[in-house]
Amino acid sequence: MLSTKTIEIVKSTAPVLAEKGLEITSHFYKRLFENHPELLNIFNHANQKQGRQQTALANTIYAAATYIDQLEVLLPAVKQIAYKHRSLGVKPEHYPIVGEHLLLAIKEVLGEVASDEIIQAWGAAYGVISQVFIDVENEMYAEAKNQPYGWEGFKKFVVVKKQQENNLITSLYLEPMDKTAVPSFQPGQYITIRLNIPGETYLVNRQYSLSNAPGEKYYRISVKREANNSTPNGKVSNYLHDLLVMGNELDVSAPSGDFYLNEESSAPIYLISGGIGVTPMMSMLNYLKEKQPSREITFIHAAQNGDVHAFKEEKAKLFSELENAHQSLFYNQPTEEDKKHDGFIEGRIQMDWIKTNIRNKNAHFYICGPIPFMRAMIDSLERIGVYDENIHYEFFGPSINLKEY
Ligand code: HEM
């Protein structure tokens, strides 16, 4: 329990920390990796470079400080982060290391403003906040392990099939090396893969949404090739496309994440994706075909053009088997070949189109794609009166609250 005094100090200094949040978290990561380079085996170096991880951490700490006396308000946000931590193997013993470096960074950035009393109050608050994370994560580890065929941490998988979906996207089919079945998952969830890429000093972790339905003996991920081979993301995606071959091994953590289809509901659903954001939608669509083939589904997808529009054939087959599914397709730069065929709308998904075409405000909306795309979709849906709780979205990368960022 924190004393009233500690709570007061933390709340009253939270705005100062928020103002310097990004500076503090940037210092924090610098010091953390100087003193504990082994943690670079867990963190995503691309997110560090883009500053997105720093922003996500700073936002969370500010929110935690503001709600320090009613942390239950933050539980949904904690769960989402905890899913990510669990999928990366973050453990209780890591928390004191992070806490120590966070306090050091606060001192370094705030200088004399950060009196001993303030630092002690923040130390105590960090203890309480981290215990909430540790408890939630311990439950998640136990849940992953206790599932049929489940495991904790990472397990060796083998690439059993590699399939090029188009010029940009390749699917990898992964089966456990010990030939056991794979645990079920919720359509929309992701796995973390951990790779030892030749020439890289540290292990590399990446999350990919599963693109197949639960119930198969493999997990399928579908990876977009990034154009620039020298960026961290480019290196990983090009490695997966060009160098990883059938029979190669990689480490996989059990499916995780809170973006998934609400299976209990039979309400109409809209699956809205931009580009590679289509992957969790394919899992949902495959699942719906098996379990709820008569559910009303509207699949809205935006791609640059027909050449990079993924899963065309698979979707066509699924639509022919689903009883009440419709697709609206948008190409913002159609090719001459595309223009010879119907079946797409030229341009981006505009507010006017949403107003005219989305009439059922009680439907559930699942959105995944690039950040500006998601921001535009969420904003448009809110403007036509869709309730917040019916809008579900997934980031690729550290979560940033789209409405505040
Ligand atoms: C991700 C907060 C402790 C390692 C994140 C994210 C947030 C966050 C907001 C972004 C979530 C997302 O990607 O959706 C916190 C808070 C902590 C804490 C508030 C303490 C109370 C730790 C600890 C570790 C850790 C102890 C382990 C050393 C990571 C990693 C990621 C992550 C590896 C994924 C980010 C990436 O690879 O870019 N954390 N975290 N975190 N956290 Fe934590």
Short mmCIF file of C-alpha atoms and ligand atoms in Angstrom, two decimals:
data_model
loop_
_atom_site.label_atom_id
_atom_site.label_comp_id
_atom_site.label_asym_id
_atom_site.label_seq_id
_atom_site.Cartn_x
_atom_site.Cartn_y
_atom_site.Cartn_z
CA MET A 1 0.00 0.00 0.00
CA LEU A 2 1.29 3.45 -0.84
CA SER A 3 0.98 6.19 1.76
CA THR A 4 -1.25 9.20 1.07
CA LYS A 5 1.88 11.35 0.98
CA THR A 6 3.52 9.14 -1.66
CA ILE A 7 0.36 9.19 -3.77
CA GLU A 8 0.23 12.97 -3.51
CA ILE A 9 3.85 13.36 -4.56
CA VAL A 10 3.48 11.00 -7.52
CA LYS A 11 0.28 12.64 -8.74
CA SER A 12 1.60 16.17 -8.37
CA THR A 13 4.89 15.39 -10.16
CA ALA A 14 3.28 13.31 -12.93
CA PRO A 15 2.75 16.36 -15.23
CA VAL A 16 6.47 17.26 -14.93
CA LEU A 17 7.37 13.72 -15.87
CA ALA A 18 4.87 13.75 -18.71
CA GLU A 19 6.42 16.91 -20.11
CA LYS A 20 9.86 15.29 -20.06
CA GLY A 21 8.50 11.78 -20.66
CA LEU A 22 10.14 11.14 -23.98
CA GLU A 23 13.49 12.52 -22.82
CA ILE A 24 13.35 10.36 -19.69
CA THR A 25 12.46 7.16 -21.52
CA SER A 26 15.11 7.82 -24.19
CA HIS A 27 17.75 8.22 -21.45
CA PHE A 28 16.33 5.18 -19.74
CA TYR A 29 16.77 2.91 -22.75
CA LYS A 30 20.27 4.22 -23.42
CA ARG A 31 21.40 3.46 -19.86
CA LEU A 32 19.49 0.18 -19.73
CA PHE A 33 21.20 -1.21 -22.82
CA GLU A 34 24.64 0.13 -21.78
CA ASN A 35 24.41 -1.77 -18.49
CA HIS A 36 22.36 -4.76 -19.65
CA PRO A 37 23.16 -5.39 -23.32
CA GLU A 38 21.70 -8.91 -22.94
CA LEU A 39 18.24 -7.26 -22.94
CA LEU A 40 18.81 -6.41 -26.60
CA ASN A 41 17.92 -10.07 -27.15
CA ILE A 42 14.36 -9.18 -26.13
CA PHE A 43 13.74 -5.65 -27.43
CA ASN A 44 12.89 -4.76 -31.00
CA HIS A 45 15.67 -2.52 -32.31
CA ALA A 46 13.47 -1.06 -35.06
CA ASN A 47 10.94 0.25 -32.54
CA GLN A 48 13.76 1.84 -30.57
CA LYS A 49 15.06 3.63 -33.64
CA GLN A 50 11.63 5.01 -34.51
CA GLY A 51 11.09 6.20 -30.91
CA ARG A 52 7.76 4.39 -30.77
CA GLN A 53 8.73 2.20 -27.82
CA GLN A 54 9.89 5.27 -25.87
CA THR A 55 6.56 6.99 -26.55
CA ALA A 56 4.57 3.92 -25.53
CA LEU A 57 6.50 3.57 -22.27
CA ALA A 58 6.29 7.29 -21.44
CA ASN A 59 2.51 7.31 -22.05
CA THR A 60 1.98 4.27 -19.85
CA ILE A 61 4.04 5.62 -16.99
CA TYR A 62 2.17 8.90 -17.09
CA ALA A 63 -1.18 7.08 -17.11
CA ALA A 64 -0.07 4.82 -14.23
CA ALA A 65 1.03 7.83 -12.17
CA THR A 66 -2.25 9.62 -12.80
CA TYR A 67 -4.28 6.59 -11.73
CA ILE A 68 -1.88 5.40 -9.05
CA ASP A 69 -4.68 5.16 -6.44
CA GLN A 70 -7.07 3.30 -8.77
CA LEU A 71 -4.85 1.15 -10.97
CA GLU A 72 -7.79 -1.13 -11.83
CA VAL A 73 -8.86 1.55 -14.35
CA LEU A 74 -5.74 0.68 -16.34
CA LEU A 75 -6.26 -3.07 -16.31
CA PRO A 76 -7.31 -3.37 -19.98
CA ALA A 77 -4.20 -1.41 -21.01
CA VAL A 78 -2.02 -3.45 -18.65
CA LYS A 79 -3.39 -6.67 -20.15
CA GLN A 80 -2.57 -5.58 -23.66
CA ILE A 81 1.03 -4.76 -22.69
CA ALA A 82 1.26 -7.91 -20.59
CA TYR A 83 0.27 -10.02 -23.61
CA LYS A 84 3.21 -8.48 -25.46
CA HIS A 85 5.56 -8.98 -22.48
CA ARG A 86 4.44 -12.60 -22.10
CA SER A 87 4.98 -13.31 -25.78
CA LEU A 88 8.53 -11.91 -25.49
CA GLY A 89 9.49 -13.73 -22.31
CA VAL A 90 9.58 -10.72 -19.93
CA LYS A 91 9.95 -12.14 -16.42
CA PRO A 92 9.55 -10.84 -12.81
CA GLU A 93 13.32 -10.63 -12.39
CA HIS A 94 13.50 -8.04 -15.19
CA TYR A 95 11.31 -5.53 -13.32
CA PRO A 96 13.84 -4.34 -10.71
CA ILE A 97 16.39 -3.77 -13.49
CA VAL A 98 13.92 -1.63 -15.43
CA GLY A 99 12.88 0.18 -12.22
CA GLU A 100 16.46 1.03 -11.28
CA HIS A 101 17.21 2.50 -14.70
CA LEU A 102 13.95 4.40 -14.87
CA LEU A 103 14.68 6.15 -11.57
CA LEU A 104 18.22 6.87 -12.72
CA ALA A 105 16.86 8.43 -15.91
CA ILE A 106 14.35 10.55 -13.97
CA LYS A 107 17.19 11.86 -11.81
CA GLU A 108 19.41 12.53 -14.79
CA VAL A 109 16.80 14.46 -16.75
CA LEU A 110 15.11 16.38 -13.94
CA GLY A 111 18.32 17.17 -12.03
CA GLU A 112 17.73 19.00 -8.76
CA VAL A 113 13.97 19.08 -9.23
CA ALA A 114 14.00 15.35 -8.49
CA SER A 115 14.57 15.50 -4.72
CA ASP A 116 15.23 12.33 -2.72
CA GLU A 117 11.63 12.44 -1.54
CA ILE A 118 10.33 12.50 -5.11
CA ILE A 119 12.61 9.68 -6.20
CA GLN A 120 11.56 7.57 -3.21
CA ALA A 121 7.89 8.18 -3.97
CA TRP A 122 8.39 7.15 -7.60
CA GLY A 123 10.37 4.11 -6.52
CA ALA A 124 7.49 3.01 -4.30
CA ALA A 125 4.94 3.70 -7.06
CA TYR A 126 7.01 1.71 -9.58
CA GLY A 127 6.98 -1.20 -7.13
CA VAL A 128 3.18 -1.18 -7.03
CA ILE A 129 2.77 -0.74 -10.78
CA SER A 130 5.27 -3.47 -11.62
CA GLN A 131 3.55 -5.89 -9.23
CA VAL A 132 0.30 -5.42 -11.19
CA PHE A 133 2.16 -6.36 -14.39
CA ILE A 134 3.94 -9.29 -12.78
CA ASP A 135 0.69 -10.74 -11.43
CA VAL A 136 -1.14 -10.43 -14.75
CA GLU A 137 1.85 -11.88 -16.63
CA ASN A 138 2.24 -14.81 -14.24
CA GLU A 139 -1.40 -15.70 -14.92
CA MET A 140 -0.79 -15.45 -18.65
CA TYR A 141 2.29 -17.71 -18.49
CA ALA A 142 0.30 -20.29 -16.55
CA GLU A 143 -2.59 -20.07 -19.02
CA ALA A 144 -0.28 -20.55 -22.03
CA LYS A 145 1.42 -23.52 -20.37
CA ASN A 146 -1.75 -25.23 -19.18
CA GLN A 147 -3.48 -25.23 -22.56
CA PRO A 148 -3.49 -28.59 -24.35
CA TYR A 149 -0.03 -28.82 -26.00
CA GLY A 150 0.82 -25.45 -24.47
CA TRP A 151 4.22 -24.21 -23.35
CA GLU A 152 5.83 -21.35 -21.50
CA GLY A 153 8.44 -19.15 -23.17
CA PHE A 154 9.80 -20.23 -26.54
CA LYS A 155 9.57 -23.56 -28.33
CA LYS A 156 11.38 -24.83 -31.42
CA PHE A 157 9.31 -24.84 -34.62
CA VAL A 158 10.24 -25.87 -38.15
CA VAL A 159 9.29 -24.20 -41.42
CA VAL A 160 7.25 -26.89 -43.22
CA LYS A 161 6.03 -24.81 -46.14
CA LYS A 162 6.78 -21.47 -47.70
CA GLN A 163 4.25 -19.92 -50.04
CA GLN A 164 4.57 -16.74 -51.98
CA GLU A 165 1.21 -14.93 -51.81
CA ASN A 166 2.23 -12.13 -54.18
CA ASN A 167 5.31 -10.01 -55.04
CA LEU A 168 5.49 -8.66 -51.50
CA ILE A 169 3.99 -11.24 -49.15
CA THR A 170 5.17 -14.74 -48.32
CA SER A 171 3.44 -17.13 -45.92
CA LEU A 172 5.42 -19.41 -43.63
CA TYR A 173 3.81 -22.58 -42.26
CA LEU A 174 5.33 -23.54 -38.91
CA GLU A 175 5.05 -26.84 -37.04
CA PRO A 176 6.54 -27.80 -33.65
CA MET A 177 9.81 -29.65 -33.97
CA ASP A 178 8.64 -32.25 -31.45
CA LYS A 179 5.73 -33.04 -33.80
CA THR A 180 3.08 -32.35 -31.17
CA ALA A 181 -0.15 -30.56 -32.05
CA VAL A 182 -0.29 -26.79 -31.63
CA PRO A 183 -2.49 -25.11 -29.01
CA SER A 184 -5.63 -23.43 -30.23
CA PHE A 185 -5.78 -19.63 -30.34
CA GLN A 186 -8.24 -16.82 -30.88
CA PRO A 187 -8.47 -15.64 -34.50
CA GLY A 188 -6.66 -12.29 -34.58
CA GLN A 189 -3.88 -13.21 -32.12
CA TYR A 190 -0.15 -13.06 -32.89
CA ILE A 191 2.95 -15.10 -32.16
CA THR A 192 6.48 -13.90 -31.52
CA ILE A 193 9.22 -15.51 -33.56
CA ARG A 194 12.80 -15.30 -32.30
CA LEU A 195 15.59 -15.55 -34.84
CA ASN A 196 19.31 -15.82 -34.86
CA ILE A 197 20.14 -13.93 -38.05
CA PRO A 198 23.69 -14.43 -39.36
CA GLY A 199 25.73 -11.27 -38.82
CA GLU A 200 23.46 -9.90 -36.08
CA THR A 201 24.90 -9.64 -32.56
CA TYR A 202 21.58 -10.12 -30.79
CA LEU A 203 18.56 -12.31 -31.22
CA VAL A 204 15.74 -10.69 -33.14
CA ASN A 205 12.07 -10.88 -32.09
CA ARG A 206 9.09 -10.07 -34.26
CA GLN A 207 5.37 -10.42 -33.73
CA TYR A 208 3.23 -11.68 -36.60
CA SER A 209 -0.52 -12.16 -36.59
CA LEU A 210 -1.53 -15.71 -37.38
CA SER A 211 -3.21 -15.78 -40.78
CA ASN A 212 -4.77 -19.25 -40.57
CA ALA A 213 -7.71 -20.42 -38.48
CA PRO A 214 -7.19 -22.32 -35.23
CA GLY A 215 -7.52 -26.09 -35.43
CA GLU A 216 -4.77 -26.85 -37.99
CA LYS A 217 -1.58 -28.68 -37.11
CA TYR A 218 0.50 -25.64 -38.06
CA TYR A 219 0.62 -21.90 -37.47
CA ARG A 220 0.73 -19.73 -40.57
CA ILE A 221 2.24 -16.25 -40.61
CA SER A 222 2.35 -14.00 -43.67
CA VAL A 223 5.24 -11.60 -43.91
CA LYS A 224 5.55 -8.46 -46.01
CA ARG A 225 8.93 -7.79 -47.53
CA GLU A 226 10.17 -4.32 -46.52
CA ALA A 227 11.85 -2.48 -49.37
CA ASN A 228 14.89 -1.19 -47.50
CA ASN A 229 17.19 -4.08 -46.68
CA SER A 230 19.40 -2.04 -44.35
CA THR A 231 16.75 -1.03 -41.77
CA PRO A 232 16.16 -3.45 -38.87
CA ASN A 233 12.68 -4.34 -40.16
CA GLY A 234 13.98 -4.69 -43.70
CA LYS A 235 16.74 -7.06 -42.58
CA VAL A 236 14.30 -9.34 -40.80
CA SER A 237 11.65 -9.46 -43.50
CA ASN A 238 14.23 -9.99 -46.26
CA TYR A 239 15.85 -12.74 -44.22
CA LEU A 240 12.48 -14.47 -43.85
CA HIS A 241 11.76 -14.09 -47.56
CA ASP A 242 15.14 -14.99 -49.02
CA LEU A 243 17.21 -17.02 -46.59
CA LEU A 244 14.86 -18.96 -44.34
CA VAL A 245 13.99 -22.19 -46.13
CA MET A 246 11.89 -25.27 -45.48
CA GLY A 247 13.35 -27.36 -42.68
CA ASN A 248 14.91 -24.34 -40.91
CA GLU A 249 14.20 -23.94 -37.21
CA LEU A 250 13.04 -20.92 -35.29
CA ASP A 251 11.78 -20.17 -31.77
CA VAL A 252 8.11 -19.42 -31.33
CA SER A 253 6.14 -18.23 -28.31
CA ALA A 254 2.52 -19.25 -27.75
CA PRO A 255 -0.24 -17.15 -29.39
CA SER A 256 -1.01 -13.96 -27.54
CA GLY A 257 -2.85 -10.65 -27.77
CA ASP A 258 -6.22 -9.10 -27.05
CA PHE A 259 -7.28 -8.30 -30.61
CA TYR A 260 -9.53 -11.17 -31.54
CA LEU A 261 -12.96 -12.02 -32.78
CA ASN A 262 -15.76 -12.00 -30.27
CA GLU A 263 -17.01 -15.53 -30.81
CA GLU A 264 -19.92 -15.24 -28.44
CA SER A 265 -21.60 -12.55 -30.47
CA SER A 266 -23.51 -13.16 -33.67
CA ALA A 267 -23.69 -9.43 -34.47
CA PRO A 268 -22.67 -8.41 -38.01
CA ILE A 269 -18.98 -7.71 -38.36
CA TYR A 270 -16.83 -5.49 -40.48
CA LEU A 271 -13.25 -6.63 -41.09
CA ILE A 272 -11.36 -3.54 -42.27
CA SER A 273 -7.73 -3.79 -43.33
CA GLY A 274 -5.06 -1.85 -45.14
CA GLY A 275 -2.15 -3.67 -46.84
CA ILE A 276 -0.51 -6.35 -44.70
CA GLY A 277 -3.09 -5.60 -41.98
CA VAL A 278 -5.11 -8.23 -43.84
CA THR A 279 -3.34 -11.08 -41.99
CA PRO A 280 -5.45 -11.26 -38.79
CA MET A 281 -8.55 -10.76 -40.95
CA MET A 282 -7.67 -13.91 -42.91
CA SER A 283 -7.55 -15.85 -39.67
CA MET A 284 -10.96 -14.47 -38.70
CA LEU A 285 -12.46 -15.14 -42.12
CA ASN A 286 -11.18 -18.73 -42.17
CA TYR A 287 -12.52 -19.24 -38.68
CA LEU A 288 -15.93 -17.77 -39.52
CA LYS A 289 -16.24 -20.08 -42.50
CA GLU A 290 -15.84 -23.05 -40.15
CA LYS A 291 -17.84 -21.86 -37.17
CA GLN A 292 -20.32 -19.17 -38.19
CA PRO A 293 -20.78 -19.46 -41.97
CA SER A 294 -24.05 -17.53 -41.94
CA ARG A 295 -22.81 -14.54 -39.92
CA GLU A 296 -23.10 -11.22 -41.73
CA ILE A 297 -19.58 -10.17 -42.72
CA THR A 298 -18.37 -7.14 -44.62
CA PHE A 299 -14.74 -7.38 -45.64
CA ILE A 300 -13.25 -4.01 -46.54
CA HIS A 301 -9.70 -4.03 -47.83
CA ALA A 302 -7.45 -1.27 -49.14
CA ALA A 303 -4.35 -2.09 -51.19
CA GLN A 304 -2.17 -0.13 -53.55
CA ASN A 305 -3.16 -2.23 -56.56
CA GLY A 306 -3.97 -5.73 -57.71
CA ASP A 307 -0.30 -6.80 -57.78
CA VAL A 308 0.09 -6.36 -54.02
CA HIS A 309 -3.43 -7.39 -53.06
CA ALA A 310 -2.82 -10.52 -50.98
CA PHE A 311 -4.90 -13.69 -50.59
CA LYS A 312 -7.08 -12.95 -53.63
CA GLU A 313 -7.74 -16.63 -54.41
CA GLU A 314 -8.10 -17.73 -50.81
CA LYS A 315 -10.61 -14.97 -50.14
CA ALA A 316 -12.59 -15.73 -53.30
CA LYS A 317 -12.91 -19.36 -52.20
CA LEU A 318 -13.97 -18.35 -48.69
CA PHE A 319 -16.55 -15.88 -49.99
CA SER A 320 -18.05 -18.62 -52.17
CA GLU A 321 -18.47 -20.77 -49.06
CA LEU A 322 -19.73 -18.08 -46.66
CA GLU A 323 -23.45 -17.41 -46.88
CA ASN A 324 -23.61 -13.73 -46.01
CA ALA A 325 -20.21 -12.19 -46.75
CA HIS A 326 -19.49 -9.20 -48.96
CA GLN A 327 -16.28 -7.52 -49.97
CA SER A 328 -15.45 -3.90 -50.84
CA LEU A 329 -12.03 -3.48 -52.32
CA PHE A 330 -10.11 -0.23 -52.75
CA TYR A 331 -7.01 0.30 -54.93
CA ASN A 332 -5.44 3.74 -54.62
CA GLN A 333 -3.01 3.18 -57.53
CA PRO A 334 -4.61 0.60 -59.82
CA THR A 335 -2.46 -0.77 -62.62
CA GLU A 336 -3.55 -0.73 -66.28
CA GLU A 337 -4.23 -4.45 -65.89
CA ASP A 338 -6.48 -3.79 -62.83
CA LYS A 339 -8.45 -1.24 -64.83
CA LYS A 340 -9.48 -3.96 -67.29
CA HIS A 341 -11.46 -5.65 -64.50
CA ASP A 342 -14.26 -4.58 -62.21
CA GLY A 343 -14.52 -5.37 -58.55
CA PHE A 344 -12.63 -2.50 -56.97
CA ILE A 345 -13.18 1.13 -56.12
CA GLU A 346 -10.43 3.50 -57.20
CA GLY A 347 -8.96 5.63 -54.40
CA ARG A 348 -8.84 5.45 -50.63
CA ILE A 349 -11.69 4.67 -48.23
CA GLN A 350 -13.33 8.06 -47.73
CA MET A 351 -15.62 9.35 -45.00
CA ASP A 352 -18.47 9.78 -47.52
CA TRP A 353 -18.23 6.16 -48.52
CA ILE A 354 -18.31 5.07 -44.89
CA LYS A 355 -21.33 7.28 -44.19
CA THR A 356 -23.27 5.85 -47.10
CA ASN A 357 -22.23 2.23 -46.80
CA ILE A 358 -21.90 1.48 -43.11
CA ARG A 359 -25.40 1.59 -41.77
CA ASN A 360 -25.33 -0.86 -38.92
CA LYS A 361 -23.80 1.07 -36.01
CA ASN A 362 -24.26 -1.92 -33.68
CA ALA A 363 -21.97 -4.14 -35.72
CA HIS A 364 -18.47 -4.98 -34.48
CA PHE A 365 -15.56 -3.43 -36.35
CA TYR A 366 -12.09 -4.99 -36.51
CA ILE A 367 -9.39 -2.76 -37.97
CA CYS A 368 -5.76 -3.43 -38.82
CA GLY A 369 -3.31 -1.60 -41.06
CA PRO A 370 -0.83 1.27 -41.13
CA ILE A 371 -1.29 3.87 -38.36
CA PRO A 372 -2.69 6.69 -40.55
CA PHE A 373 -5.14 4.21 -42.09
CA MET A 374 -6.34 3.03 -38.67
CA ARG A 375 -6.59 6.56 -37.37
CA ALA A 376 -8.76 7.57 -40.35
CA MET A 377 -11.00 4.50 -40.00
CA ILE A 378 -11.52 4.89 -36.24
CA ASP A 379 -12.21 8.58 -36.62
CA SER A 380 -14.75 8.02 -39.40
CA LEU A 381 -16.54 5.27 -37.48
CA GLU A 382 -16.76 7.43 -34.40
CA ARG A 383 -18.13 10.29 -36.46
CA ILE A 384 -20.96 8.16 -37.76
CA GLY A 385 -21.82 7.15 -34.21
CA VAL A 386 -20.25 3.71 -33.70
CA TYR A 387 -19.66 3.03 -30.00
CA ASP A 388 -16.04 2.84 -28.83
CA GLU A 389 -16.55 -0.63 -27.41
CA ASN A 390 -17.54 -1.95 -30.85
CA ILE A 391 -14.29 -0.75 -32.44
CA HIS A 392 -11.37 -3.15 -32.09
CA TYR A 393 -7.94 -2.49 -33.55
CA GLU A 394 -4.45 -3.95 -33.66
CA PHE A 395 -1.10 -2.26 -34.02
CA PHE A 396 1.91 -3.75 -35.65
CA GLY A 397 4.50 -2.38 -33.23
CA PRO A 398 4.29 -0.73 -29.82
CA SER A 399 0.78 0.34 -28.96
CA ILE A 400 0.10 4.02 -29.15
CA ASN A 401 -3.27 5.36 -28.16
CA LEU A 402 -4.51 6.50 -31.57
CA LYS A 403 -6.94 8.96 -30.13
CA GLU A 404 -4.34 10.85 -28.13
CA TYR A 405 -1.12 10.41 -30.04
C1 HEM B 1 6.60 -3.30 -24.56
C2 HEM B 1 5.36 -0.71 -20.67
C3 HEM B 1 8.38 -3.36 -17.97
C4 HEM B 1 10.22 -5.27 -22.01
C5 HEM B 1 6.00 -2.39 -23.72
C6 HEM B 1 5.00 -1.45 -24.15
C7 HEM B 1 4.66 -0.72 -23.06
C8 HEM B 1 5.44 -1.19 -21.94
C9 HEM B 1 3.65 0.40 -23.03
C10 HEM B 1 4.44 -1.33 -25.57
C11 HEM B 1 3.35 -2.37 -25.69
C12 HEM B 1 3.07 -2.85 -27.08
O1 HEM B 1 4.01 -3.09 -27.84
O2 HEM B 1 1.91 -3.02 -27.42
C13 HEM B 1 6.06 -1.23 -19.58
C14 HEM B 1 5.89 -0.79 -18.22
C15 HEM B 1 6.73 -1.54 -17.45
C16 HEM B 1 7.43 -2.45 -18.35
C17 HEM B 1 4.93 0.30 -17.76
C18 HEM B 1 6.98 -1.50 -15.97
C19 HEM B 1 6.04 -1.32 -15.06
C20 HEM B 1 9.15 -4.10 -18.83
C21 HEM B 1 10.23 -4.98 -18.43
C22 HEM B 1 10.76 -5.50 -19.57
C23 HEM B 1 10.01 -4.96 -20.69
C24 HEM B 1 10.64 -5.25 -17.00
C25 HEM B 1 11.92 -6.46 -19.71
C26 HEM B 1 13.12 -6.14 -19.69
C27 HEM B 1 9.40 -4.88 -23.04
C28 HEM B 1 9.59 -5.29 -24.42
C29 HEM B 1 8.54 -4.74 -25.14
C30 HEM B 1 7.73 -4.00 -24.21
C31 HEM B 1 10.73 -6.14 -24.94
C32 HEM B 1 8.29 -4.86 -26.66
C33 HEM B 1 8.78 -3.63 -27.27
C34 HEM B 1 9.66 -3.78 -28.41
O3 HEM B 1 10.30 -4.80 -28.58
O4 HEM B 1 9.73 -2.81 -29.12
N1 HEM B 1 6.25 -2.22 -22.39
N2 HEM B 1 7.00 -2.22 -19.63
N3 HEM B 1 9.05 -4.12 -20.20
N4 HEM B 1 8.27 -4.10 -22.96
FE1 HEM B 1 7.60 -3.23 -21.28
#
